[in-house]
PDB file of C-alpha atoms in Angstrom:
ATOM      1  CA  UNK A  13     124.800 116.924  89.240  1.00 68.00           C
ATOM      2  CA  UNK A  14     123.246 117.987  92.526  1.00 85.00           C
ATOM      3  CA  UNK A  15     124.021 117.199  96.161  1.00 95.00           C
ATOM      4  CA  UNK A  16     121.436 117.277  98.934  1.00 97.00           C
ATOM      5  CA  UNK A  17     122.720 118.209 102.384  1.00 97.00           C
ATOM      6  CA  UNK A  18     120.890 118.389 105.684  1.00 96.00           C
ATOM      7  CA  UNK A  19     122.316 119.340 109.061  1.00 96.00           C
ATOM      8  CA  UNK A  20     120.895 119.135 112.588  1.00 96.00           C
ATOM      9  CA  UNK A  21     117.351 118.476 111.349  1.00 96.00           C
ATOM     10  CA  UNK A  22     114.769 118.430 114.120  1.00 94.00           C
ATOM     11  CA  UNK A  23     111.033 118.298 113.618  1.00 92.00           C
ATOM     12  CA  UNK A  24     107.871 116.282 113.475  1.00 85.00           C
ATOM     13  CA  UNK A  25     104.225 116.657 114.339  1.00 81.00           C
ATOM     14  CA  UNK A  26     104.516 117.857 117.941  1.00 69.00           C
ATOM     15  CA  UNK A  27     106.710 120.587 119.358  1.00 65.00           C
ATOM     16  CA  UNK A  28     106.962 118.950 122.773  1.00 63.00           C
ATOM     17  CA  UNK A  29     108.835 115.903 121.529  1.00 75.00           C
ATOM     18  CA  UNK A  30     110.406 116.005 118.087  1.00 86.00           C
ATOM     19  CA  UNK A  31     110.268 112.781 116.084  1.00 93.00           C
ATOM     20  CA  UNK A  32     113.503 113.613 114.246  1.00 95.00           C
ATOM     21  CA  UNK A  33     116.254 114.777 116.568  1.00 94.00           C
ATOM     22  CA  UNK A  34     119.298 116.416 115.005  1.00 95.00           C
ATOM     23  CA  UNK A  35     119.898 114.272 111.913  1.00 97.00           C
ATOM     24  CA  UNK A  36     122.658 115.119 109.415  1.00 96.00           C
ATOM     25  CA  UNK A  37     122.956 113.605 105.954  1.00 97.00           C
ATOM     26  CA  UNK A  38     124.549 114.254 102.579  1.00 97.00           C
ATOM     27  CA  UNK A  39     123.341 112.508  99.425  1.00 98.00           C
ATOM     28  CA  UNK A  40     125.481 113.011  96.333  1.00 97.00           C
ATOM     29  CA  UNK A  41     124.837 112.103  92.694  1.00 97.00           C
ATOM     30  CA  UNK A  42     124.855 108.320  92.141  1.00 97.00           C
ATOM     31  CA  UNK A  43     124.241 107.697  95.839  1.00 97.00           C
ATOM     32  CA  UNK A  44     121.481 105.251  96.703  1.00 98.00           C
ATOM     33  CA  UNK A  45     121.241 105.760 100.453  1.00 98.00           C
ATOM     34  CA  UNK A  46     118.867 103.409 102.272  1.00 97.00           C
ATOM     35  CA  UNK A  47     117.383 104.488 105.611  1.00 97.00           C
ATOM     36  CA  UNK A  48     116.495 101.616 107.918  1.00 94.00           C
ATOM     37  CA  UNK A  49     115.408 101.398 111.534  1.00 91.00           C
ATOM     38  CA  UNK A  50     112.604 100.219 113.810  1.00 89.00           C
ATOM     39  CA  UNK A  51     109.021 101.441 113.494  1.00 88.00           C
ATOM     40  CA  UNK A  52     108.659 104.914 114.958  1.00 89.00           C
ATOM     41  CA  UNK A  53     112.303 105.819 114.355  1.00 92.00           C
ATOM     42  CA  UNK A  54     111.337 108.889 112.304  1.00 94.00           C
ATOM     43  CA  UNK A  55     112.341 107.583 108.878  1.00 96.00           C
ATOM     44  CA  UNK A  56     109.340 108.765 106.874  1.00 95.00           C
ATOM     45  CA  UNK A  57     109.077 111.969 108.892  1.00 95.00           C
ATOM     46  CA  UNK A  58     112.686 112.757 108.012  1.00 96.00           C
ATOM     47  CA  UNK A  59     111.937 112.439 104.285  1.00 97.00           C
ATOM     48  CA  UNK A  60     108.943 114.760 104.642  1.00 95.00           C
ATOM     49  CA  UNK A  61     111.085 117.328 106.439  1.00 95.00           C
ATOM     50  CA  UNK A  62     113.633 117.215 103.616  1.00 96.00           C
ATOM     51  CA  UNK A  63     110.890 117.547 100.998  1.00 95.00           C
ATOM     52  CA  UNK A  64     109.368 120.579 102.728  1.00 94.00           C
ATOM     53  CA  UNK A  65     106.124 118.752 103.502  1.00 93.00           C
ATOM     54  CA  UNK A  66     106.649 119.320 107.217  1.00 91.00           C
ATOM     55  CA  UNK A  67     108.195 122.458 108.744  1.00 86.00           C
ATOM     56  CA  UNK A  68     111.475 121.639 110.408  1.00 88.00           C
ATOM     57  CA  UNK A  69     112.044 123.202 113.830  1.00 89.00           C
ATOM     58  CA  UNK A  70     115.802 123.490 113.569  1.00 91.00           C
ATOM     59  CA  UNK A  71     118.483 122.702 111.040  1.00 94.00           C
ATOM     60  CA  UNK A  72     119.098 123.400 107.374  1.00 95.00           C
ATOM     61  CA  UNK A  73     118.357 121.637 104.109  1.00 96.00           C
ATOM     62  CA  UNK A  74     120.387 122.749 101.118  1.00 95.00           C
ATOM     63  CA  UNK A  75     120.935 121.928  97.476  1.00 95.00           C
ATOM     64  CA  UNK A  76     124.531 122.457  96.381  1.00 93.00           C
ATOM     65  CA  UNK A  77     125.122 124.639  99.431  1.00 92.00           C
ATOM     66  CA  UNK A  78     122.085 126.909  98.926  1.00 93.00           C
ATOM     67  CA  UNK A  79     119.560 126.637 101.761  1.00 94.00           C
ATOM     68  CA  UNK A  80     115.922 125.835 101.075  1.00 93.00           C
ATOM     69  CA  UNK A  81     113.126 127.672 102.889  1.00 90.00           C
ATOM     70  CA  UNK A  82     111.572 125.664 105.708  1.00 85.00           C
ATOM     71  CA  UNK A  83     108.330 123.844 105.013  1.00 86.00           C
ATOM     72  CA  UNK A  84     108.134 124.927 101.366  1.00 92.00           C
ATOM     73  CA  UNK A  85     107.511 121.851  99.210  1.00 93.00           C
ATOM     74  CA  UNK A  86     107.058 123.999  96.091  1.00 91.00           C
ATOM     75  CA  UNK A  87     110.516 125.546  96.515  1.00 93.00           C
ATOM     76  CA  UNK A  88     112.043 122.126  97.160  1.00 94.00           C
ATOM     77  CA  UNK A  89     110.484 120.803  93.959  1.00 91.00           C
ATOM     78  CA  UNK A  90     111.695 123.799  91.960  1.00 90.00           C
ATOM     79  CA  UNK A  91     115.222 123.186  93.259  1.00 93.00           C
ATOM     80  CA  UNK A  92     115.182 119.586  92.060  1.00 94.00           C
ATOM     81  CA  UNK A  93     113.774 117.481  94.918  1.00 96.00           C
ATOM     82  CA  UNK A  94     111.028 115.000  94.090  1.00 96.00           C
ATOM     83  CA  UNK A  95     109.238 112.937  96.747  1.00 96.00           C
ATOM     84  CA  UNK A  96     107.355 109.667  96.214  1.00 96.00           C
ATOM     85  CA  UNK A  97     105.166 108.860  99.237  1.00 94.00           C
ATOM     86  CA  UNK A  98     104.340 105.343 100.324  1.00 89.00           C
ATOM     87  CA  UNK A  99     100.585 105.754  99.885  1.00 83.00           C
ATOM     88  CA  UNK A 100      98.451 107.756  97.474  1.00 85.00           C
ATOM     89  CA  UNK A 101     101.388 108.260  95.160  1.00 92.00           C
ATOM     90  CA  UNK A 102      99.233 108.138  92.013  1.00 94.00           C
ATOM     91  CA  UNK A 103      95.756 109.397  91.167  1.00 95.00           C
ATOM     92  CA  UNK A 104      93.821 106.146  90.894  1.00 94.00           C
ATOM     93  CA  UNK A 105      90.830 107.637  89.091  1.00 95.00           C
ATOM     94  CA  UNK A 106      93.006 109.282  86.416  1.00 97.00           C
ATOM     95  CA  UNK A 107      94.611 107.579  83.453  1.00 97.00           C
ATOM     96  CA  UNK A 108      98.319 106.875  83.229  1.00 97.00           C
ATOM     97  CA  UNK A 109      98.564 109.725  80.702  1.00 96.00           C
ATOM     98  CA  UNK A 110      96.782 112.124  83.045  1.00 97.00           C
ATOM     99  CA  UNK A 111      99.015 111.121  85.957  1.00 97.00           C
ATOM    100  CA  UNK A 112     102.105 111.939  83.905  1.00 97.00           C
ATOM    101  CA  UNK A 113     100.581 115.281  82.923  1.00 94.00           C
ATOM    102  CA  UNK A 114      99.916 116.038  86.591  1.00 93.00           C
ATOM    103  CA  UNK A 115     103.550 115.245  87.346  1.00 91.00           C
ATOM    104  CA  UNK A 116     104.589 117.934  84.873  1.00 89.00           C
ATOM    105  CA  UNK A 117     102.415 120.695  86.313  1.00 82.00           C
ATOM    106  CA  UNK A 118     105.459 122.884  87.016  1.00 74.00           C
ATOM    107  CA  UNK A 119     106.737 122.633  83.470  1.00 78.00           C
ATOM    108  CA  UNK A 120     106.357 125.778  81.421  1.00 74.00           C
ATOM    109  CA  UNK A 121     107.039 123.940  78.174  1.00 81.00           C
ATOM    110  CA  UNK A 122     108.084 120.555  76.816  1.00 87.00           C
ATOM    111  CA  UNK A 123     105.370 118.495  78.528  1.00 92.00           C
ATOM    112  CA  UNK A 124     104.964 116.114  75.591  1.00 93.00           C
ATOM    113  CA  UNK A 125     108.702 115.509  75.308  1.00 94.00           C
ATOM    114  CA  UNK A 126     109.000 114.824  79.037  1.00 94.00           C
ATOM    115  CA  UNK A 127     106.177 112.293  78.845  1.00 96.00           C
ATOM    116  CA  UNK A 128     107.894 110.639  75.902  1.00 96.00           C
ATOM    117  CA  UNK A 129     111.110 110.405  77.943  1.00 95.00           C
ATOM    118  CA  UNK A 130     109.285 108.551  80.693  1.00 96.00           C
ATOM    119  CA  UNK A 131     107.632 106.197  78.202  1.00 96.00           C
ATOM    120  CA  UNK A 132     111.032 105.421  76.725  1.00 95.00           C
ATOM    121  CA  UNK A 133     112.438 104.856  80.201  1.00 94.00           C
ATOM    122  CA  UNK A 134     109.494 102.720  81.330  1.00 95.00           C
ATOM    123  CA  UNK A 135     108.110 101.011  78.183  1.00 93.00           C
ATOM    124  CA  UNK A 136     105.425  99.186  80.174  1.00 93.00           C
ATOM    125  CA  UNK A 137     103.564 102.472  80.586  1.00 95.00           C
ATOM    126  CA  UNK A 138     103.243 103.137  76.859  1.00 95.00           C
ATOM    127  CA  UNK A 139     100.645 100.429  76.380  1.00 93.00           C
ATOM    128  CA  UNK A 140      98.681 101.532  79.451  1.00 95.00           C
ATOM    129  CA  UNK A 141      98.318 105.265  78.798  1.00 96.00           C
ATOM    130  CA  UNK A 142      94.522 105.191  78.693  1.00 96.00           C
ATOM    131  CA  UNK A 143      94.153 102.807  81.629  1.00 97.00           C
ATOM    132  CA  UNK A 144      93.185 104.179  85.010  1.00 97.00           C
ATOM    133  CA  UNK A 145      96.095 104.089  87.417  1.00 96.00           C
ATOM    134  CA  UNK A 146      93.895 102.340  89.960  1.00 94.00           C
ATOM    135  CA  UNK A 147      93.629  99.344  87.626  1.00 95.00           C
ATOM    136  CA  UNK A 148      97.395  98.790  87.475  1.00 95.00           C
ATOM    137  CA  UNK A 149      99.148  96.124  89.526  1.00 94.00           C
ATOM    138  CA  UNK A 150     101.053  97.205  92.615  1.00 92.00           C
ATOM    139  CA  UNK A 151     104.386  97.065  90.836  1.00 93.00           C
ATOM    140  CA  UNK A 152     103.036  98.958  87.838  1.00 95.00           C
ATOM    141  CA  UNK A 153     101.651 101.683  90.098  1.00 95.00           C
ATOM    142  CA  UNK A 154     105.062 102.074  91.718  1.00 94.00           C
ATOM    143  CA  UNK A 155     106.687 102.412  88.289  1.00 96.00           C
ATOM    144  CA  UNK A 156     104.095 105.056  87.406  1.00 97.00           C
ATOM    145  CA  UNK A 157     104.690 106.879  90.705  1.00 96.00           C
ATOM    146  CA  UNK A 158     108.414 107.064  89.965  1.00 96.00           C
ATOM    147  CA  UNK A 159     107.742 108.181  86.379  1.00 96.00           C
ATOM    148  CA  UNK A 160     105.447 110.949  87.673  1.00 96.00           C
ATOM    149  CA  UNK A 161     108.165 112.037  90.118  1.00 96.00           C
ATOM    150  CA  UNK A 162     110.687 112.211  87.276  1.00 96.00           C
ATOM    151  CA  UNK A 163     108.505 114.445  85.099  1.00 95.00           C
ATOM    152  CA  UNK A 164     110.081 117.604  86.539  1.00 91.00           C
ATOM    153  CA  UNK A 165     113.578 116.251  85.803  1.00 92.00           C
ATOM    154  CA  UNK A 166     114.657 116.181  89.461  1.00 94.00           C
ATOM    155  CA  UNK A 167     118.213 115.629  90.585  1.00 96.00           C
ATOM    156  CA  UNK A 168     117.239 114.328  94.055  1.00 97.00           C
ATOM    157  CA  UNK A 169     114.677 111.557  94.550  1.00 98.00           C
ATOM    158  CA  UNK A 170     113.165 110.764  97.961  1.00 98.00           C
ATOM    159  CA  UNK A 171     111.350 107.410  98.130  1.00 98.00           C
ATOM    160  CA  UNK A 172     109.198 106.276 101.049  1.00 96.00           C
ATOM    161  CA  UNK A 173     108.713 102.495 101.164  1.00 95.00           C
ATOM    162  CA  UNK A 174     108.684 101.949  97.373  1.00 95.00           C
ATOM    163  CA  UNK A 175     108.183  98.179  97.695  1.00 93.00           C
ATOM    164  CA  UNK A 176     105.482  98.178 100.390  1.00 91.00           C
ATOM    165  CA  UNK A 177     102.896  95.515  99.639  1.00 89.00           C
ATOM    166  CA  UNK A 178     104.680  94.185  96.559  1.00 91.00           C
ATOM    167  CA  UNK A 179     105.526  90.569  95.816  1.00 91.00           C
ATOM    168  CA  UNK A 180     109.209  89.586  96.116  1.00 91.00           C
ATOM    169  CA  UNK A 181     109.547  89.522  92.317  1.00 92.00           C
ATOM    170  CA  UNK A 182     107.932  92.951  91.904  1.00 92.00           C
ATOM    171  CA  UNK A 183     110.043  94.377  94.756  1.00 92.00           C
ATOM    172  CA  UNK A 184     113.219  93.177  93.069  1.00 93.00           C
ATOM    173  CA  UNK A 185     112.167  94.850  89.799  1.00 93.00           C
ATOM    174  CA  UNK A 186     111.567  98.139  91.621  1.00 95.00           C
ATOM    175  CA  UNK A 187     114.964  97.945  93.346  1.00 95.00           C
ATOM    176  CA  UNK A 188     116.691  97.322  90.004  1.00 95.00           C
ATOM    177  CA  UNK A 189     114.866 100.330  88.549  1.00 95.00           C
ATOM    178  CA  UNK A 190     115.905 102.536  91.480  1.00 97.00           C
ATOM    179  CA  UNK A 191     119.514 101.331  91.355  1.00 97.00           C
ATOM    180  CA  UNK A 192     119.674 102.147  87.641  1.00 96.00           C
ATOM    181  CA  UNK A 193     118.274 105.633  88.258  1.00 97.00           C
ATOM    182  CA  UNK A 194     120.984 106.268  90.833  1.00 97.00           C
ATOM    183  CA  UNK A 195     123.640 104.984  88.433  1.00 97.00           C
ATOM    184  CA  UNK A 196     122.378 107.483  85.842  1.00 96.00           C
ATOM    185  CA  UNK A 197     123.314 110.342  88.173  1.00 96.00           C
ATOM    186  CA  UNK A 198     120.392 110.934  90.529  1.00 97.00           C
ATOM    187  CA  UNK A 199     120.938 111.350  94.259  1.00 98.00           C
ATOM    188  CA  UNK A 200     118.461 108.960  95.891  1.00 98.00           C
ATOM    189  CA  UNK A 201     117.440 108.626  99.536  1.00 98.00           C
ATOM    190  CA  UNK A 202     115.079 105.740 100.233  1.00 97.00           C
ATOM    191  CA  UNK A 203     113.226 104.570 103.338  1.00 97.00           C
ATOM    192  CA  UNK A 204     112.619 100.836 103.156  1.00 93.00           C
ATOM    193  CA  UNK A 205     111.355  98.148 105.523  1.00 88.00           C
ATOM    194  CA  UNK A 206     112.681  95.416 103.220  1.00 88.00           C
ATOM    195  CA  UNK A 207     116.043  96.357 104.659  1.00 88.00           C
ATOM    196  CA  UNK A 208     118.281  93.459 103.703  1.00 87.00           C
ATOM    197  CA  UNK A 209     117.290  93.417 100.050  1.00 89.00           C
ATOM    198  CA  UNK A 210     117.320  97.226  99.801  1.00 93.00           C
ATOM    199  CA  UNK A 211     120.854  97.392 101.211  1.00 93.00           C
ATOM    200  CA  UNK A 212     121.936  94.783  98.673  1.00 93.00           C
ATOM    201  CA  UNK A 213     121.062  97.272  95.925  1.00 96.00           C
ATOM    202  CA  UNK A 214     122.074 100.442  97.789  1.00 96.00           C
ATOM    203  CA  UNK A 215     125.412 102.175  98.111  1.00 97.00           C
ATOM    204  CA  UNK A 216     124.935 103.380 101.712  1.00 97.00           C
ATOM    205  CA  UNK A 217     123.020 102.331 104.772  1.00 96.00           C
ATOM    206  CA  UNK A 218     121.702 104.899 107.248  1.00 96.00           C
ATOM    207  CA  UNK A 219     120.316 103.626 110.561  1.00 94.00           C
ATOM    208  CA  UNK A 220     117.839 105.754 112.537  1.00 94.00           C
ATOM    209  CA  UNK A 221     116.818 104.857 116.077  1.00 92.00           C
ATOM    210  CA  UNK A 222     114.451 107.016 118.154  1.00 92.00           C
ATOM    211  CA  UNK A 223     114.853 109.930 115.754  1.00 94.00           C
ATOM    212  CA  UNK A 224     118.656 109.921 115.813  1.00 95.00           C
ATOM    213  CA  UNK A 225     121.172 108.703 113.266  1.00 96.00           C
ATOM    214  CA  UNK A 226     123.292 105.968 114.794  1.00 93.00           C
ATOM    215  CA  UNK A 227     125.060 104.687 111.669  1.00 93.00           C
ATOM    216  CA  UNK A 228     125.863 105.987 108.183  1.00 96.00           C
ATOM    217  CA  UNK A 229     128.211 103.740 106.286  1.00 96.00           C
ATOM    218  CA  UNK A 230     128.741 101.812 103.082  1.00 97.00           C
ATOM    219  CA  UNK A 231     125.888  99.382 102.481  1.00 95.00           C
ATOM    220  CA  UNK A 232     128.323  96.467 102.576  1.00 92.00           C
ATOM    221  CA  UNK A 233     129.476  97.420 106.080  1.00 94.00           C
ATOM    222  CA  UNK A 234     125.943  97.894 107.384  1.00 92.00           C
ATOM    223  CA  UNK A 235     124.661  94.635 105.951  1.00 88.00           C
ATOM    224  CA  UNK A 236     127.594  92.713 107.456  1.00 88.00           C
ATOM    225  CA  UNK A 237     127.272  94.236 110.945  1.00 87.00           C
ATOM    226  CA  UNK A 238     126.099  91.445 113.252  1.00 84.00           C
ATOM    227  CA  UNK A 239     124.284  93.741 115.665  1.00 82.00           C
ATOM    228  CA  UNK A 240     122.383  95.545 112.918  1.00 80.00           C
ATOM    229  CA  UNK A 241     121.486  92.261 111.221  1.00 77.00           C
ATOM    230  CA  UNK A 242     120.184  90.940 114.523  1.00 76.00           C
ATOM    231  CA  UNK A 243     118.164  94.044 115.380  1.00 71.00           C
ATOM    232  CA  UNK A 244     116.760  95.031 111.994  1.00 65.00           C
ATOM    233  CA  UNK A 245     117.577  92.606 109.229  1.00 59.00           C
ATOM    234  CA  UNK A 246     117.341  89.018 110.397  1.00 53.00           C
ATOM    235  CA  UNK A 247     120.086  86.485 109.925  1.00 48.00           C
ATOM    236  CA  UNK A 248     119.295  84.979 106.548  1.00 44.00           C
ATOM    237  CA  UNK A 249     119.430  86.776 103.206  1.00 43.00           C
ATOM    238  CA  UNK A 250     116.238  86.421 101.128  1.00 45.00           C
ATOM    239  CA  UNK A 251     116.283  84.064  98.171  1.00 47.00           C
ATOM    240  CA  UNK A 252     117.581  85.751  95.055  1.00 47.00           C
ATOM    241  CA  UNK A 253     119.187  88.677  96.863  1.00 43.00           C
ATOM    242  CA  UNK A 254     122.265  89.903  94.963  1.00 41.00           C
ATOM    243  CA  UNK A 255     125.645  89.865  96.628  1.00 39.00           C
ATOM    244  CA  UNK A 256     127.009  93.299  97.382  1.00 37.00           C
ATOM    245  CA  UNK A 257     130.456  92.665  95.946  1.00 36.00           C
ATOM    246  CA  UNK A 258     128.965  91.945  92.544  1.00 31.00           C
ATOM    247  CA  UNK A 259     126.420  94.786  92.503  1.00 36.00           C
ATOM    248  CA  UNK A 260     128.758  97.570  93.583  1.00 33.00           C
TER     249      UNK A 260
END
């Protein structure tokens, strides 16, 4: 069981004006923390800083108290962090089988057994192994992207907009999948525009505004906050959204 911690993270694409401005967060095993906020708040940038895909300017990212080197995605992956980007998260011209093999590129042994684990976890993929990933539906591609991310047996999963462009039914299936992964012991941090539904499945809600964290609380508290609902979520829950008291 692994805990991700970040303190005073600043960084972004320009040194003159950081996109992320001093954000702290801790994500423990079985956490499903959902980051919400307006466009341009720094949500996706923050995930990339944690994953080592962007060099942070200040602050520390650590796994179980041991700091990770700045801007080193390879080291982050070796220490158990796996990142699923919003776009280009699978190789469309490669088969499902080949995508899974690419996900296991760091493995020194046991590639076949790891693939078999993912096929057992996501049975839909077993019948599509020879199909090109680009021919899968949006929901199926997201399942494949998560399966690829799990090939290295990570303990921390970072997800950037996992339901972007999906139908409501497909989005719900992805949220159930992610919730179940968190319940199995992963520490999950997810950026999601479908905020109300994501919070209904999450354990925590983290609100970023203008690169700063303004709220980090239980998902139930965030979803019931009138100001947050007005600013980010809208007043009405989507049809079929689970009630928090029953899901957690």
